[in-house]
Short mmCIF file of N, CA and C in Angstrom, two decimals:
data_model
loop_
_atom_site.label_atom_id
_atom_site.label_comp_id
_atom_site.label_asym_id
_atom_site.label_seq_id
_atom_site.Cartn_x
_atom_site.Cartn_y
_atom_site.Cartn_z
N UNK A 483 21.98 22.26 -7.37
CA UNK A 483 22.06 20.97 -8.04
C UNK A 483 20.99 20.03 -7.50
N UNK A 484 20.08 19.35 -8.33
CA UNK A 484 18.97 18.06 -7.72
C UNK A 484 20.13 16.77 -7.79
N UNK A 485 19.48 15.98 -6.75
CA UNK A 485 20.20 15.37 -6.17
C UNK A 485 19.58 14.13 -7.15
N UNK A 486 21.03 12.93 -7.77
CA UNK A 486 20.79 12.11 -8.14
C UNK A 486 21.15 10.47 -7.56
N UNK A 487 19.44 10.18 -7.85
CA UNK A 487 19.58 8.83 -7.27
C UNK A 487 20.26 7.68 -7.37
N UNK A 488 21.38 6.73 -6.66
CA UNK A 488 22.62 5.99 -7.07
C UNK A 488 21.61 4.83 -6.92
N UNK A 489 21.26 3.58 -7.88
CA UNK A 489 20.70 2.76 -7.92
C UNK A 489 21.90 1.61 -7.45
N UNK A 490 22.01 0.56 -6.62
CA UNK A 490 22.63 -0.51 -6.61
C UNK A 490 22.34 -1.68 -7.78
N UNK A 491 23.41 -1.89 -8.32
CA UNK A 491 22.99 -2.86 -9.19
C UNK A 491 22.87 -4.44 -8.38
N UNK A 492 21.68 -5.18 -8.68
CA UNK A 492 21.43 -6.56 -7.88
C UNK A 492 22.07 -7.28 -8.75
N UNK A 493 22.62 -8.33 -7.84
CA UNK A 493 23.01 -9.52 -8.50
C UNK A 493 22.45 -10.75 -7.85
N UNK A 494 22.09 -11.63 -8.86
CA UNK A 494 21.13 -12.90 -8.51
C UNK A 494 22.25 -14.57 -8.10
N UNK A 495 21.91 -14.85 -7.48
CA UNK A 495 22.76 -16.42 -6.87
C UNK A 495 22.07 -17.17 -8.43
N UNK A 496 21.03 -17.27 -8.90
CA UNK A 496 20.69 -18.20 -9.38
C UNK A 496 19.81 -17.83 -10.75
N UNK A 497 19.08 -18.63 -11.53
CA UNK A 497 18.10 -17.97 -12.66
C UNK A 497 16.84 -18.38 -12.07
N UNK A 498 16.86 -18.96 -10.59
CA UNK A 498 15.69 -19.13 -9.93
C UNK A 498 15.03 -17.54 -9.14
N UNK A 499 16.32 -16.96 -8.58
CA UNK A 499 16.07 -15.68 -7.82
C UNK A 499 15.64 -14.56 -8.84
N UNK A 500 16.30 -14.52 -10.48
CA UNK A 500 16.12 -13.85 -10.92
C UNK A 500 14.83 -13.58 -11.72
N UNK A 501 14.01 -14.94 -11.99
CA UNK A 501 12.80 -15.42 -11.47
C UNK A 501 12.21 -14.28 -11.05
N UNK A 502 12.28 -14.68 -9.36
CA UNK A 502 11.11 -14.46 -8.03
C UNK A 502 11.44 -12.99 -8.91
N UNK A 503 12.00 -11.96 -8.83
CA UNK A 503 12.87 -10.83 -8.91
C UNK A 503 11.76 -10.29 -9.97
N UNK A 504 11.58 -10.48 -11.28
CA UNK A 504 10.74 -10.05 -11.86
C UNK A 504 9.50 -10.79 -12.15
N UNK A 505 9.10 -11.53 -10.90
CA UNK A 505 7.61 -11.92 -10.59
C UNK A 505 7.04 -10.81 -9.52
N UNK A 506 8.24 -10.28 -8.54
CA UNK A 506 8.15 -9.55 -7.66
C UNK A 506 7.71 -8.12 -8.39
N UNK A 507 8.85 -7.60 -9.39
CA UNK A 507 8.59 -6.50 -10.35
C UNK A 507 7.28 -6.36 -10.91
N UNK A 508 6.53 -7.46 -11.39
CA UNK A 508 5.43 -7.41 -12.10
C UNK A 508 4.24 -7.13 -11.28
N UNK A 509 4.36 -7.84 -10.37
CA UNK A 509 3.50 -7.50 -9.18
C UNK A 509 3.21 -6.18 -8.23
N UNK A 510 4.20 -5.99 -8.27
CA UNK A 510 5.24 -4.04 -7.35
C UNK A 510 4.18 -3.14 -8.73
N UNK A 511 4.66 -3.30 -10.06
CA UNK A 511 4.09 -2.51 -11.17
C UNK A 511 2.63 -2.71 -10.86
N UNK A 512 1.73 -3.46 -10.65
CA UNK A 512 0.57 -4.20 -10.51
C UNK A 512 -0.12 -3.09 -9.39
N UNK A 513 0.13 -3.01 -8.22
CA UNK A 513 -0.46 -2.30 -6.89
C UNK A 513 0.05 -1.44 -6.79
N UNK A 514 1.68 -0.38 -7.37
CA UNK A 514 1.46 0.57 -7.35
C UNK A 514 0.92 1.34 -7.05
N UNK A 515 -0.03 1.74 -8.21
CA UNK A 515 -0.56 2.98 -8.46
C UNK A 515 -1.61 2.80 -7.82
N UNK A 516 -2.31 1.72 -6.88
CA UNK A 516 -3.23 1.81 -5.87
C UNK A 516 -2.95 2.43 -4.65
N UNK A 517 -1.35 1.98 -4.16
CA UNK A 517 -0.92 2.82 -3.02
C UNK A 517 -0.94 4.05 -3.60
N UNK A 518 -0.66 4.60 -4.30
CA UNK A 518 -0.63 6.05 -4.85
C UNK A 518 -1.90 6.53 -4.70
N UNK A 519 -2.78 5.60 -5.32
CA UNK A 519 -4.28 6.07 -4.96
C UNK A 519 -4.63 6.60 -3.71
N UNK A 520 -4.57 5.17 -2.79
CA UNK A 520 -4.77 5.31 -1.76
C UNK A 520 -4.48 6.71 -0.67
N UNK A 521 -2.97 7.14 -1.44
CA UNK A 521 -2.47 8.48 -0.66
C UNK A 521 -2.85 9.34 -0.82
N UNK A 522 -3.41 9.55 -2.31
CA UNK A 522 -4.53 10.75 -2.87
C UNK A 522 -5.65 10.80 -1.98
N UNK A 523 -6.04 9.72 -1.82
CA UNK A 523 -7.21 9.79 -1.74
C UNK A 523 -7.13 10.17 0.11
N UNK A 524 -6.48 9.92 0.80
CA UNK A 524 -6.35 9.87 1.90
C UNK A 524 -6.08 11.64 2.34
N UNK A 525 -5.07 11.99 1.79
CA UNK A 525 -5.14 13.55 2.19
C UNK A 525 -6.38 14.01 1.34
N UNK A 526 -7.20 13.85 0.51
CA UNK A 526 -8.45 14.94 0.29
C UNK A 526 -9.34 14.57 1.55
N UNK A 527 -9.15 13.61 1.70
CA UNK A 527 -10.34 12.77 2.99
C UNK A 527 -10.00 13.58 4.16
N UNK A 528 -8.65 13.61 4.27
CA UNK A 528 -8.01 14.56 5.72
C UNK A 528 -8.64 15.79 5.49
N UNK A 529 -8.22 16.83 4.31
CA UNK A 529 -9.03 17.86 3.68
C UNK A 529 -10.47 17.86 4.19
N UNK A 530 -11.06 17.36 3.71
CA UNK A 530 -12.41 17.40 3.76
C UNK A 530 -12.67 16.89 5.26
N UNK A 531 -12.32 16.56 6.19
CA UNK A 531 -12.90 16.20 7.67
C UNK A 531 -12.23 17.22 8.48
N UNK A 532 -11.24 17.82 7.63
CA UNK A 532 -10.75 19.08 8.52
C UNK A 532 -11.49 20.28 8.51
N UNK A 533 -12.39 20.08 7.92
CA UNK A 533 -13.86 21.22 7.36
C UNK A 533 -15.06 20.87 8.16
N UNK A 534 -15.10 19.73 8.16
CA UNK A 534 -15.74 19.09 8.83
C UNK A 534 -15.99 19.13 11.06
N UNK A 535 -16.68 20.52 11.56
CA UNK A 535 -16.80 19.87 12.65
C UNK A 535 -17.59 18.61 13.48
N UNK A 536 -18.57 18.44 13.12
CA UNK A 536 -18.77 17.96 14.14
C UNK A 536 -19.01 16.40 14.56
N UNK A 537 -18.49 15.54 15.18
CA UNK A 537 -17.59 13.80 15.30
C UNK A 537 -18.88 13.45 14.26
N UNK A 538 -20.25 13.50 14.64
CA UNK A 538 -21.22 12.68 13.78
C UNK A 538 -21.25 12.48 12.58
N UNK A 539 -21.38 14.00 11.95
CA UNK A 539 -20.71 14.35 10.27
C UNK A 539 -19.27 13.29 9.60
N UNK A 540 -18.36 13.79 10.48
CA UNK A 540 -17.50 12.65 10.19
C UNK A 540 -17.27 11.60 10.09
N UNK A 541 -17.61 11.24 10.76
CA UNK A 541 -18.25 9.58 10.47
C UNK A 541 -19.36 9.32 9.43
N UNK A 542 -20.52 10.16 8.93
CA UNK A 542 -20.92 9.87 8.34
C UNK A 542 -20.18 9.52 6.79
N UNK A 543 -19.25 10.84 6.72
CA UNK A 543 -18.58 11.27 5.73
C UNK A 543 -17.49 10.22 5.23
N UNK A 544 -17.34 9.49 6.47
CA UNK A 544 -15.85 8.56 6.74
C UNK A 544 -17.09 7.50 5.65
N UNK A 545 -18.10 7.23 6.14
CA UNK A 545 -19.04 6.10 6.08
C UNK A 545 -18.78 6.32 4.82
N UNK A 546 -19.53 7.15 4.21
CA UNK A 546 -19.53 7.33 2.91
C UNK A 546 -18.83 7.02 1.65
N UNK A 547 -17.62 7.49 2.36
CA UNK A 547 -16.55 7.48 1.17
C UNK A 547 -16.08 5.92 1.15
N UNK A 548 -15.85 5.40 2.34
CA UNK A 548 -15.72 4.33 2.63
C UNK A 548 -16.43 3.27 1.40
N UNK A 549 -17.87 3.49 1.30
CA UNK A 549 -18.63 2.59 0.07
C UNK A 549 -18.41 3.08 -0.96
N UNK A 550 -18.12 3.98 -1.16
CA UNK A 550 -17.86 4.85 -2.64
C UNK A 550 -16.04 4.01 -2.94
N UNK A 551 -15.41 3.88 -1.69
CA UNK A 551 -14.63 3.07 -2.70
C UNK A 551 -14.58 1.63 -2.74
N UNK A 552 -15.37 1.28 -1.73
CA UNK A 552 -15.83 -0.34 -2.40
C UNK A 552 -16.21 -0.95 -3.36
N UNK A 553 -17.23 0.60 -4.06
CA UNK A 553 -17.72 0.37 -5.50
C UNK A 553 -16.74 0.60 -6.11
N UNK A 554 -15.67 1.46 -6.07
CA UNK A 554 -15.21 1.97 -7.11
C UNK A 554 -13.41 0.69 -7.31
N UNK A 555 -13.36 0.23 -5.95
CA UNK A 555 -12.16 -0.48 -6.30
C UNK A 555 -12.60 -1.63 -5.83
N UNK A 556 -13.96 -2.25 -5.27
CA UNK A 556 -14.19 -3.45 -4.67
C UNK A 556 -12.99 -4.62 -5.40
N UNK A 557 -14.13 -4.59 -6.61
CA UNK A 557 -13.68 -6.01 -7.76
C UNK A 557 -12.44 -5.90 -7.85
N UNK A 558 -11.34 -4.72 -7.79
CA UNK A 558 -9.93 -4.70 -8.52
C UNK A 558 -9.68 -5.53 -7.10
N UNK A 559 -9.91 -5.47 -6.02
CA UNK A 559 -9.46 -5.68 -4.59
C UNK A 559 -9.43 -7.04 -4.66
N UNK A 560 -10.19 -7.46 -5.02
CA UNK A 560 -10.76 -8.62 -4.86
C UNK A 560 -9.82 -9.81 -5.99
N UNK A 561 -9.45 -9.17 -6.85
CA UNK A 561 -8.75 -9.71 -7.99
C UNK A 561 -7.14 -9.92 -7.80
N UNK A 562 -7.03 -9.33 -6.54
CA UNK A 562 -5.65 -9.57 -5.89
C UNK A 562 -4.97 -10.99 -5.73
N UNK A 563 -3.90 -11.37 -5.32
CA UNK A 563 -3.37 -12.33 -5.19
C UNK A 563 -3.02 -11.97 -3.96
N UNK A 564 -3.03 -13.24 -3.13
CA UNK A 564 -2.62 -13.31 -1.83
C UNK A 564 -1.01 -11.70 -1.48
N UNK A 565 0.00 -12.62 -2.22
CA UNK A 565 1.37 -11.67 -2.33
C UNK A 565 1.10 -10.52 -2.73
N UNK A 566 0.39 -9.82 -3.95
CA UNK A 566 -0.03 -8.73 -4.39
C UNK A 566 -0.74 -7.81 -3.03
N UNK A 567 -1.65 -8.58 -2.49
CA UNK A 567 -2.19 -8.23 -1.73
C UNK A 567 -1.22 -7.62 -0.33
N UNK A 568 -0.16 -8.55 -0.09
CA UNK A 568 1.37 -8.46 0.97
C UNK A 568 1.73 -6.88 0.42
N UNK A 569 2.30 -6.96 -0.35
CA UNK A 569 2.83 -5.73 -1.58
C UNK A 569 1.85 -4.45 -0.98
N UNK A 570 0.64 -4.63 -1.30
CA UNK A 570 0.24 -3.53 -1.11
C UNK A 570 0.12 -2.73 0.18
N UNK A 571 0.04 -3.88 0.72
CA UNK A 571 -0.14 -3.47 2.33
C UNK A 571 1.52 -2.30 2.92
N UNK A 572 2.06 -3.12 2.21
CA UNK A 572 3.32 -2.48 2.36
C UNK A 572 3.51 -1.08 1.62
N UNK A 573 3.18 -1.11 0.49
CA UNK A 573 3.44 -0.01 0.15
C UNK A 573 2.14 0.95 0.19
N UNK A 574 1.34 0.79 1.04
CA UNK A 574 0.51 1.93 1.85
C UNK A 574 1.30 2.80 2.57
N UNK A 575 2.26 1.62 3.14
CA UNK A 575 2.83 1.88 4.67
C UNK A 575 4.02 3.12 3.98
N UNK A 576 4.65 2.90 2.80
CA UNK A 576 5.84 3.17 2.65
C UNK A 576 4.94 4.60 2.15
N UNK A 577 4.07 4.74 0.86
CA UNK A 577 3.52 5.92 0.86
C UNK A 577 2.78 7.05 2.00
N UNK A 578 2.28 6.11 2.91
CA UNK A 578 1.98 7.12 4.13
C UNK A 578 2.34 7.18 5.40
N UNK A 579 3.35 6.02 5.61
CA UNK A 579 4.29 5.98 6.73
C UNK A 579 3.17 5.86 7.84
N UNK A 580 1.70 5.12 7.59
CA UNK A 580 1.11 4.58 8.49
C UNK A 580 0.45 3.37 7.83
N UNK A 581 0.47 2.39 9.13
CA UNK A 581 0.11 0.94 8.81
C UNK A 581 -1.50 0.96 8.03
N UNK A 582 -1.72 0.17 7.20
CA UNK A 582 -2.90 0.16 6.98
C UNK A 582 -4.09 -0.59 8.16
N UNK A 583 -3.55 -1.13 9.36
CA UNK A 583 -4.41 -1.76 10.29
C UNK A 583 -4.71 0.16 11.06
N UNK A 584 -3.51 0.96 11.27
CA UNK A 584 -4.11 2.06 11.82
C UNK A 584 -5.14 3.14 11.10
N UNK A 585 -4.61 3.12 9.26
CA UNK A 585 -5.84 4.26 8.61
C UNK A 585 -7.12 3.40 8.63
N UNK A 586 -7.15 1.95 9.36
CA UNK A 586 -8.47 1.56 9.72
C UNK A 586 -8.97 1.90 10.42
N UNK A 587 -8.18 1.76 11.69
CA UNK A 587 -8.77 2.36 12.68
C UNK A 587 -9.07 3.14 13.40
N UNK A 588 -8.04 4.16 12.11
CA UNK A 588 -8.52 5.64 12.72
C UNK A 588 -9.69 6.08 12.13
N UNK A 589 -10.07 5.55 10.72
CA UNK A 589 -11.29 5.93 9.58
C UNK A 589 -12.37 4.93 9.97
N UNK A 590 -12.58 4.02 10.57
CA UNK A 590 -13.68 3.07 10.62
C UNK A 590 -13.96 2.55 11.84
N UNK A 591 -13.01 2.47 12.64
CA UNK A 591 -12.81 1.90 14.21
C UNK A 591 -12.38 0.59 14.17
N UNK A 592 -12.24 0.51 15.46
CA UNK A 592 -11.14 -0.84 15.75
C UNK A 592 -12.05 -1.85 15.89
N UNK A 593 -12.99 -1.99 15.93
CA UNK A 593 -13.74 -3.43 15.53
C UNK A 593 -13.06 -3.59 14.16
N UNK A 594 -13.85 -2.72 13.76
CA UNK A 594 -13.77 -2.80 12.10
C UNK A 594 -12.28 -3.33 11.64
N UNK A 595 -11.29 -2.50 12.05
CA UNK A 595 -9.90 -2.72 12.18
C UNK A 595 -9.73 -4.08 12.48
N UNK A 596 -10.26 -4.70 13.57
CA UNK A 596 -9.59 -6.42 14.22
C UNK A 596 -10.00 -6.98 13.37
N UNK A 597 -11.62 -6.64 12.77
CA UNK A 597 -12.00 -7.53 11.42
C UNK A 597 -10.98 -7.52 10.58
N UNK A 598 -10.65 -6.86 10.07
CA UNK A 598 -9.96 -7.13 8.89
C UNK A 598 -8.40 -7.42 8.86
N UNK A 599 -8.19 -7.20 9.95
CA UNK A 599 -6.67 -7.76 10.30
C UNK A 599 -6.50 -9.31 10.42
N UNK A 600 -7.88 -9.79 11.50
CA UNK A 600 -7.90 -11.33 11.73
C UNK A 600 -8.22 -11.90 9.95
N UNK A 601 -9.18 -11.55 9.33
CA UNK A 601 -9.35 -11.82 8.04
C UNK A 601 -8.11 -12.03 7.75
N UNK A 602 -7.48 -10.74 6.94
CA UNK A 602 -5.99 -10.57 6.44
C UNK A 602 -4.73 -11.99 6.93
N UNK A 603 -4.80 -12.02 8.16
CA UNK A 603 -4.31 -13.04 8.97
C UNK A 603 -4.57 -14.39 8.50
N UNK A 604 -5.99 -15.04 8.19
CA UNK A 604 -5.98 -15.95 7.57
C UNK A 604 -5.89 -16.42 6.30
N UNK A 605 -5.68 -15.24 5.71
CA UNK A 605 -4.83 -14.94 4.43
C UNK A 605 -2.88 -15.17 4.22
N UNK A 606 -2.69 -15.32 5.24
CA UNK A 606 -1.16 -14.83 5.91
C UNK A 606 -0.92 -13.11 5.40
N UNK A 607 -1.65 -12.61 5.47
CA UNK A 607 -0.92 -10.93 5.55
C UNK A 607 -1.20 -10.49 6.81
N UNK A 608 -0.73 -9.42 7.13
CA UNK A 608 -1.22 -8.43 7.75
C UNK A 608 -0.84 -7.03 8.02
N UNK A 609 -1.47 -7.06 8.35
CA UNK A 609 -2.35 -5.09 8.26
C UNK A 609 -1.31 -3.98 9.16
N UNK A 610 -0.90 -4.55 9.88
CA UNK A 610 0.09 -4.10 10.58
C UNK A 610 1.67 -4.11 10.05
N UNK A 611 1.73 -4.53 8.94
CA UNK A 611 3.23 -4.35 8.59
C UNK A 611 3.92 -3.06 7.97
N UNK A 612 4.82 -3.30 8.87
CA UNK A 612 5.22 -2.23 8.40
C UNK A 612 6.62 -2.25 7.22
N UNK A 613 6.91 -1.27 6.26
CA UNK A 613 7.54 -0.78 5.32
C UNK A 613 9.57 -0.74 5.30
N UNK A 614 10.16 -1.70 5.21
CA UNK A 614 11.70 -1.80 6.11
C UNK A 614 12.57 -2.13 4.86
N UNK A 615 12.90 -1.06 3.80
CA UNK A 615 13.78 -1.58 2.93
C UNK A 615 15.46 -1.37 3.57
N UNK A 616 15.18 -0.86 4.59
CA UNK A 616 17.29 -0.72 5.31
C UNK A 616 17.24 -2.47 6.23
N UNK A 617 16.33 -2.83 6.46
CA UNK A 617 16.39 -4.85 7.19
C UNK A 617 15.69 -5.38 6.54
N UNK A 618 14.68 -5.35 5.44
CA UNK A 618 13.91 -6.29 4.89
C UNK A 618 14.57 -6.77 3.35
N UNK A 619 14.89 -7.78 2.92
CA UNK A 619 15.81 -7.55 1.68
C UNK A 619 14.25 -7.82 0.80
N UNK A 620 13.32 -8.36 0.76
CA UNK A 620 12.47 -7.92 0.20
C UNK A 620 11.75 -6.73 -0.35
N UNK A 621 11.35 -6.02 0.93
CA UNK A 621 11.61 -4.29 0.81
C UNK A 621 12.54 -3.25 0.13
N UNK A 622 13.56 -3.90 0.35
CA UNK A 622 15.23 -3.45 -0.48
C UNK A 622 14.64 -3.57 -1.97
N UNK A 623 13.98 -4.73 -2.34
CA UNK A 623 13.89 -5.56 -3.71
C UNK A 623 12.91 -3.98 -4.52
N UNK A 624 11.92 -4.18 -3.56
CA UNK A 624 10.29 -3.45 -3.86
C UNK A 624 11.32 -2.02 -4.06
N UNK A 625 11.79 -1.26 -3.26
CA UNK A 625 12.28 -0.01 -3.16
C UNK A 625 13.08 -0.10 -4.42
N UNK A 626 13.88 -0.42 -4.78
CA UNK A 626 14.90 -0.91 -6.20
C UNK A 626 14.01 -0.47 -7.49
N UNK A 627 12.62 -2.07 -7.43
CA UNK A 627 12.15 -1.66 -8.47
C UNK A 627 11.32 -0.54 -8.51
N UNK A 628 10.70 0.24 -7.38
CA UNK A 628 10.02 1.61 -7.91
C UNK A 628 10.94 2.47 -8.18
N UNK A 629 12.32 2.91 -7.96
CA UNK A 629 12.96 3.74 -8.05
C UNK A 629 13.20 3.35 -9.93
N UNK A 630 13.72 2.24 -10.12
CA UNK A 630 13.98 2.43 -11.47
C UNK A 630 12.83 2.71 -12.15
N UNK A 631 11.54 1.76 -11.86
CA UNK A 631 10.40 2.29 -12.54
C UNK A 631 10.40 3.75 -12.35
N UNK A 632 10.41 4.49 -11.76
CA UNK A 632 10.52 6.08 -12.26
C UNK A 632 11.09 6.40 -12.78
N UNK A 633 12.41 5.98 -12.62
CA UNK A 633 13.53 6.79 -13.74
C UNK A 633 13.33 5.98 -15.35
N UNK A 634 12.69 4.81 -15.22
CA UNK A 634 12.31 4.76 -16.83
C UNK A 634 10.86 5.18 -17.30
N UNK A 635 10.75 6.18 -16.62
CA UNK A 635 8.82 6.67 -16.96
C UNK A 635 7.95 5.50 -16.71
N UNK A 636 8.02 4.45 -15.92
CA UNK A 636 7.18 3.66 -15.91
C UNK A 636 5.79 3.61 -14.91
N UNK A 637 6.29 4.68 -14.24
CA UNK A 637 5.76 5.02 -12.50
C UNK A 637 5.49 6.50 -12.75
#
C-alpha cells in the first residue's frame, strides 16, 4: 500500500491571516520550482566534480557553472522580493537539507560565502536559515501549501 498524505485543514483567526496565507501561497508557487532547480542542478554539479580529480579543475568547473547561472537566472534573481527571496532560502534548505550560506561555501568559499550572507543580512534574510515546519508555524504554512500544490498537479 503507498502511503497517503493526511493534510491538516488550517483555520484562520481573521480575513486578515487568510490574506497573508495566500500572499504566502502565491509566493511559495513563485520560487518553487527554483529550489527544485537549484537541487537539480546541484547533484549533476556533485556528478560532474566527482569525475573531476584534481582541486584546480574544480574550482575552475565550480567557477564556471557558477556564471553560467548568473546568466541564466541572474535577472529572475534579481526580480525577487525581499520575502520571496526569505522563501527561497528556505526552501533550498528544505530541498537539500543544507543551508544555502554552506552550498556557498562549500562551491565558492567563505569569503565569497560572508559576502553574501552580510549582503543578504542587510536585506533582513539570511543564508543560514534553516528549514523548521515541526517549530516554525510559517514553515508549517510553506510545507501545507507544497503538499497540496502536488496533490492538485500544481507542483
Amino acid at each position: 500500500l503507498s502511503d497517503i498524505p493526511v493534510i491538516e485543514i488550517i483555520t484562520f483567526k481573521d480575513a486578515k491571516e487568510k490574506v497573508r496565507y495566500n500572499r504566502l501561497k502565491r509566493k511559495v508557487l513563485k520560487v518553487y520550482p527554483y529550489a527544485i532547480y537549484t537541487k537539480n542542478k546541484l547533484k549533476e554539479i556533485e556528478e560532474e566534480l566527482s569525475e573531476i580529480k584534481r582541486r584546480r579543475k574544480k574550482k575552475q568547473h565550480t567557477k564556471k557553472v557558477s556564471s553560467f547561472l548568473k546568466e541564466e537566472l541572474g535577472e529572475k534573481m534579481k526580480k525577487l522580493t525581499r520575502k520571496e527571496g526569505n522563501i527561497l532560502v528556505k526552501l533550498i534548505y528544505r530541498e537539500t537539507n543544507i543551508s544555502t550560506y554552506k552550498l556557498l561555501k562549500e562551491y565558492r568559499g567563505s569569503v565569497n560565502a560572508f559576502f553574501w550572507q552580510t549582503t543578504a543580512k542587510m536585506y533582513d534574510n539570511n543564508l543560514k536559515q534553516e528549514y523548521d515546519p515541526v517549530n516554525n508555524r510559517e514553515d508549517m504554512l510553506i510545507e501545507h501549501i507544497i503538499i497540496n500544490a502536488k496533490l492538485e498537479g500544481k507542483l
